Amino acid sequence: MKPLDLVEIAVEAPLHNTLTYRVPPELSEKLQIGSRVEISLGKRKSQGVVIGESKNSTLKKIKSIDGITSDHALDLKTLQWLKWLSQYYLHPLGQVYSMAFAPTATIRKRKSKNPSPTFLKDEAIEKRPAPVPNAEQAAAINEIVGAARKNIFETFLLF
């Protein structure tokens, strides 16, 4: 497989079209269709998924991909299915593709003496009793769980 030079990227932004980016030489051997990448979108950084090679771009200035953000790539069958989902639900392609990847952790340092994050104490959560469903809720739960155990997939309307 020959290295990619220009690629079409579905950007994780409310855009319904793809954008063309240049593949830098240091990424040309690692990058493949379905890879999740970091790109510059205007003045900010964004994520996107490589969905294909760009052919005959007429653009004069093309930005380069900043890096690859995931070790695995989506296969062609998954890309096709996600494209169908995007069209069916009229949702931007890049945002649909990004949901197929595990979220990337963003760590921000605080400007304080104690940079470690503070979390809710588990004790406060553990002291609360577990919610008990009423009779109607229990019946709905039993019906849904029973159908799932029998591999019956259907729609349930809850009010």
Short mmCIF file of N, CA and C in Angstrom, two decimals:
data_model
loop_
_atom_site.label_atom_id
_atom_site.label_comp_id
_atom_site.label_asym_id
_atom_site.label_seq_id
_atom_site.Cartn_x
_atom_site.Cartn_y
_atom_site.Cartn_z
N MET A 1 0.85 -1.18 0.00
CA MET A 1 0.00 0.00 0.00
C MET A 1 0.89 1.24 0.00
N LYS A 2 0.64 2.16 -0.92
CA LYS A 2 1.45 3.37 -1.02
C LYS A 2 1.05 4.37 0.05
N PRO A 3 2.01 5.16 0.54
CA PRO A 3 1.70 6.15 1.57
C PRO A 3 0.73 7.21 1.04
N LEU A 4 -0.10 7.72 1.93
CA LEU A 4 -1.06 8.74 1.58
C LEU A 4 -0.40 10.11 1.60
N ASP A 5 -0.76 10.99 0.66
CA ASP A 5 -0.22 12.35 0.60
C ASP A 5 -1.26 13.35 1.08
N LEU A 6 -2.42 13.39 0.44
CA LEU A 6 -3.54 14.24 0.84
C LEU A 6 -4.71 13.34 1.22
N VAL A 7 -5.39 13.68 2.32
CA VAL A 7 -6.50 12.86 2.78
C VAL A 7 -7.72 13.71 3.08
N GLU A 8 -8.87 13.08 3.01
CA GLU A 8 -10.13 13.70 3.41
C GLU A 8 -10.39 13.30 4.85
N ILE A 9 -10.71 14.29 5.68
CA ILE A 9 -10.94 14.04 7.10
C ILE A 9 -12.34 14.52 7.47
N ALA A 10 -13.08 13.63 8.15
CA ALA A 10 -14.36 13.99 8.74
C ALA A 10 -14.02 14.55 10.12
N VAL A 11 -14.21 15.84 10.28
CA VAL A 11 -13.79 16.56 11.48
C VAL A 11 -14.87 16.49 12.56
N GLU A 12 -14.43 16.33 13.82
CA GLU A 12 -15.33 16.30 14.96
C GLU A 12 -15.82 17.72 15.23
N ALA A 13 -16.71 18.18 14.38
CA ALA A 13 -17.27 19.54 14.45
C ALA A 13 -18.60 19.50 13.70
N PRO A 14 -19.45 20.48 13.90
CA PRO A 14 -20.74 20.47 13.21
C PRO A 14 -20.63 20.84 11.73
N LEU A 15 -19.84 20.05 11.00
CA LEU A 15 -19.65 20.25 9.56
C LEU A 15 -20.21 19.05 8.82
N HIS A 16 -20.90 19.28 7.73
CA HIS A 16 -21.47 18.17 6.96
C HIS A 16 -20.60 17.78 5.77
N ASN A 17 -19.45 18.41 5.64
CA ASN A 17 -18.52 18.04 4.56
C ASN A 17 -17.17 17.68 5.17
N THR A 18 -16.33 17.05 4.37
CA THR A 18 -14.99 16.69 4.83
C THR A 18 -14.01 17.79 4.48
N LEU A 19 -12.84 17.76 5.11
CA LEU A 19 -11.79 18.73 4.85
C LEU A 19 -10.54 18.00 4.37
N THR A 20 -9.77 18.65 3.52
CA THR A 20 -8.55 18.05 2.99
C THR A 20 -7.36 18.49 3.83
N TYR A 21 -6.52 17.52 4.19
CA TYR A 21 -5.30 17.79 4.95
C TYR A 21 -4.13 17.05 4.31
N ARG A 22 -2.95 17.60 4.51
CA ARG A 22 -1.71 17.00 4.02
C ARG A 22 -1.17 16.05 5.08
N VAL A 23 -0.63 14.93 4.65
CA VAL A 23 -0.02 13.96 5.56
C VAL A 23 1.47 14.28 5.65
N PRO A 24 1.97 14.66 6.83
CA PRO A 24 3.40 14.95 6.96
C PRO A 24 4.22 13.66 6.78
N PRO A 25 5.44 13.79 6.30
CA PRO A 25 6.26 12.60 6.02
C PRO A 25 6.43 11.66 7.22
N GLU A 26 6.52 12.21 8.43
CA GLU A 26 6.73 11.36 9.61
C GLU A 26 5.50 10.51 9.96
N LEU A 27 4.33 10.86 9.40
CA LEU A 27 3.11 10.08 9.66
C LEU A 27 2.69 9.21 8.48
N SER A 28 3.35 9.38 7.34
CA SER A 28 2.88 8.72 6.11
C SER A 28 2.88 7.19 6.20
N GLU A 29 3.79 6.61 6.95
CA GLU A 29 3.83 5.15 7.06
C GLU A 29 2.81 4.61 8.07
N LYS A 30 2.48 5.41 9.09
CA LYS A 30 1.58 4.96 10.16
C LYS A 30 0.11 5.25 9.86
N LEU A 31 -0.15 6.30 9.10
CA LEU A 31 -1.52 6.74 8.87
C LEU A 31 -2.24 5.82 7.90
N GLN A 32 -3.49 5.52 8.22
CA GLN A 32 -4.30 4.72 7.31
C GLN A 32 -5.74 5.22 7.34
N ILE A 33 -6.52 4.78 6.39
CA ILE A 33 -7.93 5.16 6.36
C ILE A 33 -8.59 4.57 7.60
N GLY A 34 -9.34 5.40 8.31
CA GLY A 34 -9.96 5.00 9.56
C GLY A 34 -9.20 5.45 10.79
N SER A 35 -8.02 6.05 10.61
CA SER A 35 -7.22 6.54 11.74
C SER A 35 -7.86 7.79 12.33
N ARG A 36 -7.75 7.92 13.65
CA ARG A 36 -8.20 9.14 14.32
C ARG A 36 -7.00 10.07 14.44
N VAL A 37 -7.17 11.32 14.04
CA VAL A 37 -6.06 12.26 13.99
C VAL A 37 -6.40 13.56 14.69
N GLU A 38 -5.34 14.30 15.05
CA GLU A 38 -5.49 15.65 15.58
C GLU A 38 -5.14 16.62 14.48
N ILE A 39 -5.96 17.65 14.33
CA ILE A 39 -5.76 18.63 13.27
C ILE A 39 -5.99 20.04 13.81
N SER A 40 -5.55 21.02 13.06
CA SER A 40 -5.87 22.41 13.36
C SER A 40 -7.10 22.79 12.57
N LEU A 41 -8.06 23.33 13.27
CA LEU A 41 -9.31 23.78 12.64
C LEU A 41 -9.49 25.23 13.02
N GLY A 42 -9.12 26.11 12.10
CA GLY A 42 -9.09 27.53 12.43
C GLY A 42 -7.95 27.76 13.42
N LYS A 43 -8.28 28.37 14.56
CA LYS A 43 -7.26 28.65 15.58
C LYS A 43 -7.25 27.62 16.70
N ARG A 44 -8.07 26.58 16.58
CA ARG A 44 -8.12 25.59 17.66
C ARG A 44 -7.74 24.21 17.15
N LYS A 45 -7.46 23.32 18.09
CA LYS A 45 -7.16 21.93 17.76
C LYS A 45 -8.46 21.14 17.77
N SER A 46 -8.55 20.16 16.90
CA SER A 46 -9.73 19.32 16.83
C SER A 46 -9.30 17.90 16.48
N GLN A 47 -10.24 16.99 16.52
CA GLN A 47 -10.00 15.60 16.16
C GLN A 47 -10.79 15.31 14.88
N GLY A 48 -10.38 14.27 14.19
CA GLY A 48 -11.09 13.86 13.00
C GLY A 48 -10.71 12.44 12.64
N VAL A 49 -11.39 11.89 11.65
CA VAL A 49 -11.12 10.53 11.18
C VAL A 49 -10.81 10.60 9.69
N VAL A 50 -9.72 9.94 9.30
CA VAL A 50 -9.34 9.87 7.88
C VAL A 50 -10.32 8.93 7.19
N ILE A 51 -11.03 9.45 6.18
CA ILE A 51 -12.02 8.60 5.52
C ILE A 51 -11.64 8.25 4.09
N GLY A 52 -10.58 8.82 3.58
CA GLY A 52 -10.14 8.46 2.24
C GLY A 52 -9.04 9.36 1.73
N GLU A 53 -8.51 8.96 0.60
CA GLU A 53 -7.46 9.75 -0.04
C GLU A 53 -8.12 10.87 -0.83
N SER A 54 -7.51 12.05 -0.82
CA SER A 54 -8.01 13.18 -1.58
C SER A 54 -7.33 13.17 -2.95
N LYS A 55 -8.13 13.28 -3.97
CA LYS A 55 -7.59 13.25 -5.32
C LYS A 55 -7.77 14.61 -5.98
N ASN A 56 -6.72 15.10 -6.57
CA ASN A 56 -6.76 16.33 -7.37
C ASN A 56 -7.36 17.52 -6.64
N SER A 57 -6.83 17.85 -5.50
CA SER A 57 -7.31 19.01 -4.75
C SER A 57 -6.89 20.28 -5.46
N THR A 58 -7.79 21.24 -5.56
CA THR A 58 -7.50 22.52 -6.20
C THR A 58 -7.13 23.59 -5.17
N LEU A 59 -7.06 23.20 -3.90
CA LEU A 59 -6.72 24.15 -2.85
C LEU A 59 -5.26 24.55 -2.95
N LYS A 60 -4.97 25.83 -2.71
CA LYS A 60 -3.59 26.31 -2.79
C LYS A 60 -2.85 26.10 -1.48
N LYS A 61 -3.53 26.33 -0.36
CA LYS A 61 -2.90 26.17 0.95
C LYS A 61 -3.62 25.06 1.71
N ILE A 62 -2.89 24.01 2.04
CA ILE A 62 -3.49 22.87 2.74
C ILE A 62 -2.72 22.65 4.04
N LYS A 63 -3.44 22.61 5.16
CA LYS A 63 -2.81 22.37 6.46
C LYS A 63 -2.41 20.90 6.58
N SER A 64 -1.45 20.65 7.46
CA SER A 64 -0.98 19.29 7.72
C SER A 64 -1.65 18.71 8.96
N ILE A 65 -1.73 17.40 9.00
CA ILE A 65 -2.23 16.69 10.18
C ILE A 65 -1.19 16.87 11.29
N ASP A 66 -1.66 17.12 12.51
CA ASP A 66 -0.74 17.32 13.64
C ASP A 66 -0.26 16.00 14.24
N GLY A 67 -1.11 14.99 14.25
CA GLY A 67 -0.70 13.72 14.84
C GLY A 67 -1.82 12.70 14.81
N ILE A 68 -1.46 11.46 15.14
CA ILE A 68 -2.44 10.38 15.23
C ILE A 68 -2.76 10.22 16.71
N THR A 69 -4.05 10.17 17.06
CA THR A 69 -4.45 10.15 18.48
C THR A 69 -4.93 8.81 18.98
N SER A 70 -5.01 7.81 18.13
CA SER A 70 -5.48 6.50 18.57
C SER A 70 -4.63 5.41 17.93
N ASP A 71 -4.40 4.34 18.69
CA ASP A 71 -3.58 3.24 18.18
C ASP A 71 -4.31 2.38 17.16
N HIS A 72 -5.63 2.38 17.20
CA HIS A 72 -6.35 1.55 16.24
C HIS A 72 -7.13 2.42 15.25
N ALA A 73 -7.47 1.81 14.13
CA ALA A 73 -8.22 2.52 13.08
C ALA A 73 -9.54 1.79 12.86
N LEU A 74 -10.54 2.52 12.40
CA LEU A 74 -11.83 1.91 12.06
C LEU A 74 -11.69 1.17 10.73
N ASP A 75 -12.29 -0.02 10.65
CA ASP A 75 -12.23 -0.77 9.39
C ASP A 75 -13.26 -0.21 8.40
N LEU A 76 -13.15 -0.59 7.14
CA LEU A 76 -14.02 -0.03 6.09
C LEU A 76 -15.49 -0.32 6.34
N LYS A 77 -15.80 -1.51 6.83
CA LYS A 77 -17.20 -1.87 7.09
C LYS A 77 -17.79 -0.96 8.17
N THR A 78 -17.03 -0.69 9.21
CA THR A 78 -17.49 0.21 10.27
C THR A 78 -17.63 1.63 9.75
N LEU A 79 -16.68 2.08 8.92
CA LEU A 79 -16.78 3.42 8.33
C LEU A 79 -18.05 3.56 7.49
N GLN A 80 -18.38 2.53 6.72
CA GLN A 80 -19.58 2.57 5.88
C GLN A 80 -20.84 2.62 6.75
N TRP A 81 -20.85 1.81 7.82
CA TRP A 81 -22.02 1.78 8.71
C TRP A 81 -22.20 3.13 9.39
N LEU A 82 -21.10 3.73 9.86
CA LEU A 82 -21.19 5.03 10.52
C LEU A 82 -21.61 6.13 9.54
N LYS A 83 -21.19 6.01 8.29
CA LYS A 83 -21.62 6.98 7.27
C LYS A 83 -23.13 6.86 7.07
N TRP A 84 -23.63 5.63 7.03
CA TRP A 84 -25.08 5.43 6.90
C TRP A 84 -25.81 6.05 8.09
N LEU A 85 -25.29 5.84 9.32
CA LEU A 85 -25.89 6.43 10.51
C LEU A 85 -25.94 7.95 10.40
N SER A 86 -24.85 8.54 9.93
CA SER A 86 -24.77 9.98 9.78
C SER A 86 -25.86 10.49 8.83
N GLN A 87 -26.02 9.79 7.73
CA GLN A 87 -27.03 10.20 6.75
C GLN A 87 -28.45 9.97 7.27
N TYR A 88 -28.66 8.84 7.94
CA TYR A 88 -29.99 8.49 8.44
C TYR A 88 -30.46 9.48 9.50
N TYR A 89 -29.55 9.83 10.42
CA TYR A 89 -29.91 10.72 11.51
C TYR A 89 -29.59 12.19 11.21
N LEU A 90 -29.10 12.48 10.00
CA LEU A 90 -28.78 13.85 9.59
C LEU A 90 -27.84 14.52 10.59
N HIS A 91 -26.82 13.77 11.01
CA HIS A 91 -25.86 14.26 12.00
C HIS A 91 -24.49 14.36 11.32
N PRO A 92 -23.69 15.38 11.65
CA PRO A 92 -22.38 15.54 11.00
C PRO A 92 -21.51 14.28 11.08
N LEU A 93 -20.94 13.93 9.96
CA LEU A 93 -20.17 12.70 9.81
C LEU A 93 -19.02 12.59 10.81
N GLY A 94 -18.25 13.64 10.99
CA GLY A 94 -17.11 13.61 11.91
C GLY A 94 -17.53 13.37 13.35
N GLN A 95 -18.67 13.91 13.75
CA GLN A 95 -19.16 13.70 15.11
C GLN A 95 -19.63 12.26 15.30
N VAL A 96 -20.20 11.66 14.27
CA VAL A 96 -20.61 10.26 14.35
C VAL A 96 -19.38 9.36 14.41
N TYR A 97 -18.39 9.60 13.56
CA TYR A 97 -17.16 8.80 13.58
C TYR A 97 -16.46 8.88 14.93
N SER A 98 -16.43 10.06 15.52
CA SER A 98 -15.69 10.23 16.78
C SER A 98 -16.31 9.41 17.90
N MET A 99 -17.61 9.10 17.82
CA MET A 99 -18.25 8.31 18.86
C MET A 99 -17.80 6.85 18.83
N ALA A 100 -17.16 6.42 17.76
CA ALA A 100 -16.70 5.04 17.66
C ALA A 100 -15.39 4.82 18.39
N PHE A 101 -14.76 5.89 18.85
CA PHE A 101 -13.50 5.80 19.59
C PHE A 101 -13.75 6.06 21.06
N ALA A 102 -12.91 5.47 21.90
CA ALA A 102 -12.98 5.75 23.33
C ALA A 102 -12.62 7.22 23.54
N PRO A 103 -13.25 7.89 24.50
CA PRO A 103 -12.92 9.29 24.71
C PRO A 103 -11.47 9.47 25.14
N THR A 104 -10.87 10.53 24.65
CA THR A 104 -9.49 10.81 25.04
C THR A 104 -9.52 11.66 26.29
N ALA A 105 -8.67 11.34 27.21
CA ALA A 105 -8.63 12.08 28.48
C ALA A 105 -7.93 13.41 28.26
N THR A 106 -8.53 14.44 28.76
CA THR A 106 -7.94 15.76 28.68
C THR A 106 -7.54 16.17 30.09
N ILE A 107 -6.28 16.45 30.28
CA ILE A 107 -5.79 16.82 31.60
C ILE A 107 -5.38 18.29 31.55
N ARG A 108 -5.98 19.06 32.42
CA ARG A 108 -5.64 20.47 32.48
C ARG A 108 -5.09 20.78 33.86
N LYS A 109 -3.98 21.48 33.90
CA LYS A 109 -3.38 21.85 35.18
C LYS A 109 -4.05 23.11 35.69
N ARG A 110 -4.34 23.08 36.98
CA ARG A 110 -4.95 24.25 37.59
C ARG A 110 -3.85 25.18 38.11
N LYS A 111 -4.16 26.45 38.17
CA LYS A 111 -3.21 27.43 38.68
C LYS A 111 -3.43 27.59 40.18
N SER A 112 -3.04 26.56 40.92
CA SER A 112 -3.16 26.63 42.37
C SER A 112 -1.99 25.88 42.98
N LYS A 113 -1.92 25.94 44.29
CA LYS A 113 -0.84 25.25 44.98
C LYS A 113 -1.03 23.74 44.93
N ASN A 114 -2.28 23.30 44.88
CA ASN A 114 -2.58 21.87 44.86
C ASN A 114 -3.16 21.51 43.48
N PRO A 115 -2.33 21.05 42.53
CA PRO A 115 -2.82 20.79 41.19
C PRO A 115 -3.63 19.50 41.05
N SER A 116 -3.71 18.68 42.10
CA SER A 116 -4.46 17.43 41.97
C SER A 116 -5.96 17.72 42.03
N PRO A 117 -6.76 17.01 41.21
CA PRO A 117 -8.20 17.27 41.18
C PRO A 117 -8.86 16.80 42.47
N THR A 118 -9.93 17.46 42.83
CA THR A 118 -10.71 17.02 43.99
C THR A 118 -11.95 16.31 43.47
N PHE A 119 -12.25 15.18 44.09
CA PHE A 119 -13.39 14.39 43.67
C PHE A 119 -14.41 14.31 44.79
N LEU A 120 -15.63 13.99 44.44
CA LEU A 120 -16.68 13.78 45.41
C LEU A 120 -16.30 12.58 46.27
N LYS A 121 -16.47 12.67 47.52
CA LYS A 121 -16.13 11.56 48.41
C LYS A 121 -17.10 10.40 48.16
N ASP A 122 -16.56 9.19 48.07
CA ASP A 122 -17.37 7.99 47.86
C ASP A 122 -18.33 7.75 49.02
N GLU A 123 -17.94 8.22 50.22
CA GLU A 123 -18.77 7.99 51.40
C GLU A 123 -20.14 8.61 51.23
N ALA A 124 -20.21 9.81 50.66
CA ALA A 124 -21.49 10.49 50.49
C ALA A 124 -22.40 9.72 49.54
N ILE A 125 -21.81 9.09 48.54
CA ILE A 125 -22.60 8.33 47.59
C ILE A 125 -23.04 7.00 48.20
N GLU A 126 -22.15 6.35 48.96
CA GLU A 126 -22.45 5.04 49.55
C GLU A 126 -23.54 5.11 50.61
N LYS A 127 -23.71 6.24 51.28
CA LYS A 127 -24.70 6.34 52.34
C LYS A 127 -26.13 6.39 51.81
N ARG A 128 -26.29 6.73 50.57
CA ARG A 128 -27.63 6.80 49.99
C ARG A 128 -28.15 5.40 49.72
N PRO A 129 -29.41 5.13 50.05
CA PRO A 129 -29.96 3.81 49.73
C PRO A 129 -30.22 3.70 48.23
N ALA A 130 -30.12 2.48 47.71
CA ALA A 130 -30.38 2.26 46.29
C ALA A 130 -31.86 2.52 46.02
N PRO A 131 -32.17 3.15 44.89
CA PRO A 131 -33.57 3.42 44.58
C PRO A 131 -34.33 2.11 44.34
N VAL A 132 -35.55 2.06 44.82
CA VAL A 132 -36.40 0.88 44.65
C VAL A 132 -37.49 1.24 43.65
N PRO A 133 -37.61 0.46 42.56
CA PRO A 133 -38.65 0.77 41.57
C PRO A 133 -40.04 0.45 42.12
N ASN A 134 -41.02 1.23 41.67
CA ASN A 134 -42.40 0.93 42.06
C ASN A 134 -42.90 -0.25 41.23
N ALA A 135 -44.12 -0.66 41.40
CA ALA A 135 -44.65 -1.86 40.74
C ALA A 135 -44.63 -1.72 39.21
N GLU A 136 -45.03 -0.57 38.69
CA GLU A 136 -45.04 -0.36 37.24
C GLU A 136 -43.61 -0.37 36.66
N GLN A 137 -42.68 0.28 37.37
CA GLN A 137 -41.29 0.29 36.92
C GLN A 137 -40.69 -1.11 36.95
N ALA A 138 -40.98 -1.87 38.00
CA ALA A 138 -40.47 -3.24 38.11
C ALA A 138 -41.01 -4.11 36.98
N ALA A 139 -42.29 -3.95 36.65
CA ALA A 139 -42.88 -4.73 35.55
C ALA A 139 -42.21 -4.39 34.22
N ALA A 140 -41.94 -3.10 33.99
CA ALA A 140 -41.28 -2.67 32.75
C ALA A 140 -39.86 -3.23 32.69
N ILE A 141 -39.13 -3.16 33.81
CA ILE A 141 -37.77 -3.69 33.85
C ILE A 141 -37.76 -5.19 33.57
N ASN A 142 -38.67 -5.92 34.19
CA ASN A 142 -38.75 -7.37 33.98
C ASN A 142 -39.06 -7.72 32.53
N GLU A 143 -39.94 -6.97 31.90
CA GLU A 143 -40.29 -7.25 30.51
C GLU A 143 -39.11 -6.97 29.56
N ILE A 144 -38.41 -5.88 29.78
CA ILE A 144 -37.25 -5.53 28.94
C ILE A 144 -36.13 -6.53 29.12
N VAL A 145 -35.82 -6.86 30.38
CA VAL A 145 -34.75 -7.82 30.66
C VAL A 145 -35.12 -9.20 30.12
N GLY A 146 -36.38 -9.59 30.27
CA GLY A 146 -36.83 -10.89 29.75
C GLY A 146 -36.69 -10.98 28.24
N ALA A 147 -37.06 -9.92 27.53
CA ALA A 147 -36.93 -9.91 26.07
C ALA A 147 -35.46 -9.97 25.67
N ALA A 148 -34.60 -9.25 26.37
CA ALA A 148 -33.17 -9.25 26.04
C ALA A 148 -32.56 -10.64 26.27
N ARG A 149 -32.98 -11.32 27.32
CA ARG A 149 -32.45 -12.66 27.59
C ARG A 149 -32.87 -13.66 26.52
N LYS A 150 -34.02 -13.43 25.88
CA LYS A 150 -34.50 -14.32 24.81
C LYS A 150 -34.00 -13.86 23.45
N ASN A 151 -33.10 -12.87 23.44
CA ASN A 151 -32.58 -12.27 22.20
C ASN A 151 -33.69 -11.73 21.31
N ILE A 152 -34.71 -11.18 21.95
CA ILE A 152 -35.79 -10.51 21.22
C ILE A 152 -35.51 -9.02 21.30
N PHE A 153 -35.35 -8.41 20.15
CA PHE A 153 -35.04 -6.98 20.10
C PHE A 153 -36.27 -6.23 19.60
N GLU A 154 -36.85 -5.44 20.45
CA GLU A 154 -38.02 -4.68 20.08
C GLU A 154 -37.99 -3.32 20.79
N THR A 155 -38.94 -2.49 20.44
CA THR A 155 -39.01 -1.15 21.00
C THR A 155 -39.93 -1.16 22.20
N PHE A 156 -39.51 -0.47 23.27
CA PHE A 156 -40.33 -0.31 24.45
C PHE A 156 -40.54 1.17 24.68
N LEU A 157 -41.77 1.56 24.90
CA LEU A 157 -42.10 2.97 25.16
C LEU A 157 -42.35 3.12 26.64
N LEU A 158 -41.54 3.93 27.29
CA LEU A 158 -41.69 4.17 28.72
C LEU A 158 -42.21 5.58 28.93
N PHE A 159 -43.11 5.74 29.90
CA PHE A 159 -43.66 7.05 30.22
C PHE A 159 -43.28 7.40 31.63
#
